[in-house]
C-alpha cells in the first residue's frame, strides 16, 4: 500500500517562497508513475497545482505557471514543489498525490495535505 509523507508547509508573507516535499513508499515501481500536488482553497473545488511523471513530463495549473516548479527524484520517489512569488490567494491545503496507473480518470492515492498560508 502506497504511503505519502509531506513536509514543508507553513506561513510566509506576500511574495515569499515555500518548498513542499512528498515522499512515496510502498510503491511497486517508478517506471510508470506520476506524482502531483493539488490544492484546496477556501470556497473553491480541489484543483491541480502541478504534476510530473517518472520522466520529465510536467503539467501546471494556469495560476502556477511561471511561479511554481515541480520536480522529482525518481530513486527516492520524492516530489518537490517550489513555490515562489506566493500570494494571499494561494493560501490553502496542498495535497500530494501518487499513481502508478496513467489512465483517465487518474486513480490517485492522496496524502493528508499541508497548510500553506500567505499573509498580506
PDB file of C-alpha atoms in Angstrom:
ATOM      1  CA  UNK A   1       0.000   0.000   0.000  1.00  0.00           C
ATOM      2  CA  UNK A   2       1.373   3.368  -1.023  1.00  0.00           C
ATOM      3  CA  UNK A   3       2.031   5.841   1.755  1.00  0.00           C
ATOM      4  CA  UNK A   4       2.800   9.510   1.237  1.00  0.00           C
ATOM      5  CA  UNK A   5       4.603  11.795   3.669  1.00  0.00           C
ATOM      6  CA  UNK A   6       4.536  15.530   3.062  1.00  0.00           C
ATOM      7  CA  UNK A   7       6.558  18.324   4.573  1.00  0.00           C
ATOM      8  CA  UNK A   8       7.302  21.983   4.024  1.00  0.00           C
ATOM      9  CA  UNK A   9       4.049  23.788   4.644  1.00  0.00           C
ATOM     10  CA  UNK A  10       3.919  26.948   6.703  1.00  0.00           C
ATOM     11  CA  UNK A  11       3.228  30.663   6.683  1.00  0.00           C
ATOM     12  CA  UNK A  12       5.050  33.221   4.573  1.00  0.00           C
ATOM     13  CA  UNK A  13       4.461  36.880   3.699  1.00  0.00           C
ATOM     14  CA  UNK A  14       3.101  38.031   0.369  1.00  0.00           C
ATOM     15  CA  UNK A  15       5.798  37.432  -2.262  1.00  0.00           C
ATOM     16  CA  UNK A  16       7.540  34.776  -0.207  1.00  0.00           C
ATOM     17  CA  UNK A  17       8.587  31.254  -1.135  1.00  0.00           C
ATOM     18  CA  UNK A  18       7.984  27.753   0.159  1.00  0.00           C
ATOM     19  CA  UNK A  19       9.216  24.349  -0.883  1.00  0.00           C
ATOM     20  CA  UNK A  20       6.990  21.339  -0.339  1.00  0.00           C
ATOM     21  CA  UNK A  21       8.231  17.749  -0.330  1.00  0.00           C
ATOM     22  CA  UNK A  22       6.363  14.491  -0.712  1.00  0.00           C
ATOM     23  CA  UNK A  23       7.940  11.056  -0.330  1.00  0.00           C
ATOM     24  CA  UNK A  24       6.176   7.915  -1.514  1.00  0.00           C
ATOM     25  CA  UNK A  25       6.823   4.483  -0.022  1.00  0.00           C
ATOM     26  CA  UNK A  26       5.321   1.069  -0.624  1.00  0.00           C
ATOM     27  CA  UNK A  27       5.295   1.673  -4.365  1.00  0.00           C
ATOM     28  CA  UNK A  28       5.520  -1.110  -6.934  1.00  0.00           C
ATOM     29  CA  UNK A  29       7.788   0.687  -9.366  1.00  0.00           C
ATOM     30  CA  UNK A  30       8.740   4.072 -10.692  1.00  0.00           C
ATOM     31  CA  UNK A  31       8.968   3.131 -14.355  1.00  0.00           C
ATOM     32  CA  UNK A  32       5.437   4.370 -14.993  1.00  0.00           C
ATOM     33  CA  UNK A  33       4.087   6.642 -12.314  1.00  0.00           C
ATOM     34  CA  UNK A  34       3.115  10.195 -11.626  1.00  0.00           C
ATOM     35  CA  UNK A  35       3.148  12.490  -8.632  1.00  0.00           C
ATOM     36  CA  UNK A  36       1.188  15.648  -8.242  1.00  0.00           C
ATOM     37  CA  UNK A  37       0.195  18.454  -5.946  1.00  0.00           C
ATOM     38  CA  UNK A  38      -3.394  19.583  -5.711  1.00  0.00           C
ATOM     39  CA  UNK A  39      -4.759  22.314  -3.514  1.00  0.00           C
ATOM     40  CA  UNK A  40      -7.965  23.066  -1.701  1.00  0.00           C
ATOM     41  CA  UNK A  41      -8.516  26.781  -1.431  1.00  0.00           C
ATOM     42  CA  UNK A  42     -11.402  28.185   0.621  1.00  0.00           C
ATOM     43  CA  UNK A  43     -14.540  28.426  -1.455  1.00  0.00           C
ATOM     44  CA  UNK A  44     -13.151  26.568  -4.441  1.00  0.00           C
ATOM     45  CA  UNK A  45     -13.013  22.982  -5.601  1.00  0.00           C
ATOM     46  CA  UNK A  46      -9.800  20.981  -5.362  1.00  0.00           C
ATOM     47  CA  UNK A  47      -7.568  21.970  -8.273  1.00  0.00           C
ATOM     48  CA  UNK A  48      -4.357  20.744  -9.829  1.00  0.00           C
ATOM     49  CA  UNK A  49      -1.261  22.710  -8.919  1.00  0.00           C
ATOM     50  CA  UNK A  50       1.313  20.633 -10.793  1.00  0.00           C
ATOM     51  CA  UNK A  51       2.000  17.066 -11.851  1.00  0.00           C
ATOM     52  CA  UNK A  52       5.078  15.181 -13.015  1.00  0.00           C
ATOM     53  CA  UNK A  53       5.578  11.726 -14.458  1.00  0.00           C
ATOM     54  CA  UNK A  54       8.504   9.411 -13.745  1.00  0.00           C
ATOM     55  CA  UNK A  55      10.147  11.024 -16.736  1.00  0.00           C
ATOM     56  CA  UNK A  56      10.221  14.782 -17.046  1.00  0.00           C
ATOM     57  CA  UNK A  57       6.727  15.463 -18.332  1.00  0.00           C
ATOM     58  CA  UNK A  58       5.076  18.181 -16.269  1.00  0.00           C
ATOM     59  CA  UNK A  59       1.705  19.867 -16.196  1.00  0.00           C
ATOM     60  CA  UNK A  60       0.710  23.007 -14.290  1.00  0.00           C
ATOM     61  CA  UNK A  61      -2.444  24.787 -13.329  1.00  0.00           C
ATOM     62  CA  UNK A  62      -2.657  28.170 -15.041  1.00  0.00           C
ATOM     63  CA  UNK A  63      -2.190  30.019 -11.753  1.00  0.00           C
ATOM     64  CA  UNK A  64       1.041  28.100 -11.081  1.00  0.00           C
ATOM     65  CA  UNK A  65       2.783  28.700 -14.396  1.00  0.00           C
ATOM     66  CA  UNK A  66       5.832  30.908 -14.026  1.00  0.00           C
ATOM     67  CA  UNK A  67       5.722  30.838 -10.220  1.00  0.00           C
ATOM     68  CA  UNK A  68       5.753  27.184  -9.183  1.00  0.00           C
ATOM     69  CA  UNK A  69       8.094  24.389 -10.235  1.00  0.00           C
ATOM     70  CA  UNK A  70       7.557  20.691  -9.684  1.00  0.00           C
ATOM     71  CA  UNK A  71      10.483  18.284  -9.718  1.00  0.00           C
ATOM     72  CA  UNK A  72      11.075  14.707  -8.808  1.00  0.00           C
ATOM     73  CA  UNK A  73      13.825  12.437  -7.570  1.00  0.00           C
ATOM     74  CA  UNK A  74      12.964   9.041  -9.029  1.00  0.00           C
ATOM     75  CA  UNK A  75      15.341   6.883  -6.916  1.00  0.00           C
ATOM     76  CA  UNK A  76      13.738   8.134  -3.701  1.00  0.00           C
ATOM     77  CA  UNK A  77      10.237   8.592  -5.136  1.00  0.00           C
ATOM     78  CA  UNK A  78      10.174  12.131  -3.795  1.00  0.00           C
ATOM     79  CA  UNK A  79       8.464  15.062  -5.435  1.00  0.00           C
ATOM     80  CA  UNK A  80       9.166  18.693  -4.709  1.00  0.00           C
ATOM     81  CA  UNK A  81       7.076  21.773  -5.296  1.00  0.00           C
ATOM     82  CA  UNK A  82       8.991  25.050  -5.266  1.00  0.00           C
ATOM     83  CA  UNK A  83       6.561  27.927  -4.878  1.00  0.00           C
ATOM     84  CA  UNK A  84       7.783  31.455  -5.471  1.00  0.00           C
ATOM     85  CA  UNK A  85       6.028  34.833  -5.537  1.00  0.00           C
ATOM     86  CA  UNK A  86       3.303  33.485  -3.296  1.00  0.00           C
ATOM     87  CA  UNK A  87       0.096  35.482  -2.983  1.00  0.00           C
ATOM     88  CA  UNK A  88      -2.574  35.535  -0.272  1.00  0.00           C
ATOM     89  CA  UNK A  89      -4.940  33.757  -2.669  1.00  0.00           C
ATOM     90  CA  UNK A  90      -2.530  30.806  -2.693  1.00  0.00           C
ATOM     91  CA  UNK A  91      -3.485  30.101   0.910  1.00  0.00           C
ATOM     92  CA  UNK A  92      -4.946  26.629   1.330  1.00  0.00           C
ATOM     93  CA  UNK A  93      -4.302  22.953   1.888  1.00  0.00           C
ATOM     94  CA  UNK A  94      -1.760  21.468  -0.519  1.00  0.00           C
ATOM     95  CA  UNK A  95      -2.187  17.754  -1.065  1.00  0.00           C
ATOM     96  CA  UNK A  96       0.327  15.373  -2.576  1.00  0.00           C
ATOM     97  CA  UNK A  97      -0.898  12.553  -4.806  1.00  0.00           C
ATOM     98  CA  UNK A  98       0.665   9.477  -6.390  1.00  0.00           C
ATOM     99  CA  UNK A  99      -0.395   6.993  -9.020  1.00  0.00           C
ATOM    100  CA  UNK A 100       1.079   4.096 -10.979  1.00  0.00           C
ATOM    101  CA  UNK A 101      -1.831   3.972 -13.382  1.00  0.00           C
ATOM    102  CA  UNK A 102      -1.593   6.647 -16.044  1.00  0.00           C
ATOM    103  CA  UNK A 103      -5.203   6.448 -17.138  1.00  0.00           C
ATOM    104  CA  UNK A 104      -8.128   8.852 -17.130  1.00  0.00           C
ATOM    105  CA  UNK A 105      -9.604   9.332 -14.624  1.00  0.00           C
ATOM    106  CA  UNK A 106      -6.426   9.070 -12.604  1.00  0.00           C
ATOM    107  CA  UNK A 107      -6.698   6.802  -9.550  1.00  0.00           C
ATOM    108  CA  UNK A 108      -4.654   8.945  -7.180  1.00  0.00           C
ATOM    109  CA  UNK A 109      -3.508   7.913  -3.745  1.00  0.00           C
ATOM    110  CA  UNK A 110      -3.833  11.006  -1.575  1.00  0.00           C
ATOM    111  CA  UNK A 111      -1.737  12.347   1.261  1.00  0.00           C
ATOM    112  CA  UNK A 112      -3.239  14.225   4.211  1.00  0.00           C
ATOM    113  CA  UNK A 113      -2.220  17.661   2.988  1.00  0.00           C
ATOM    114  CA  UNK A 114      -0.193  20.512   4.418  1.00  0.00           C
ATOM    115  CA  UNK A 115      -1.297  24.028   5.198  1.00  0.00           C
ATOM    116  CA  UNK A 116       0.155  26.893   3.196  1.00  0.00           C
ATOM    117  CA  UNK A 117      -0.675  30.368   4.448  1.00  0.00           C
ATOM    118  CA  UNK A 118       0.348  33.590   2.745  1.00  0.00           C
ATOM    119  CA  UNK A 119      -0.194  36.774   4.693  1.00  0.00           C
ATOM    120  CA  UNK A 120      -0.953  40.073   3.009  1.00  0.00           C
TER     121      UNK A 120
END
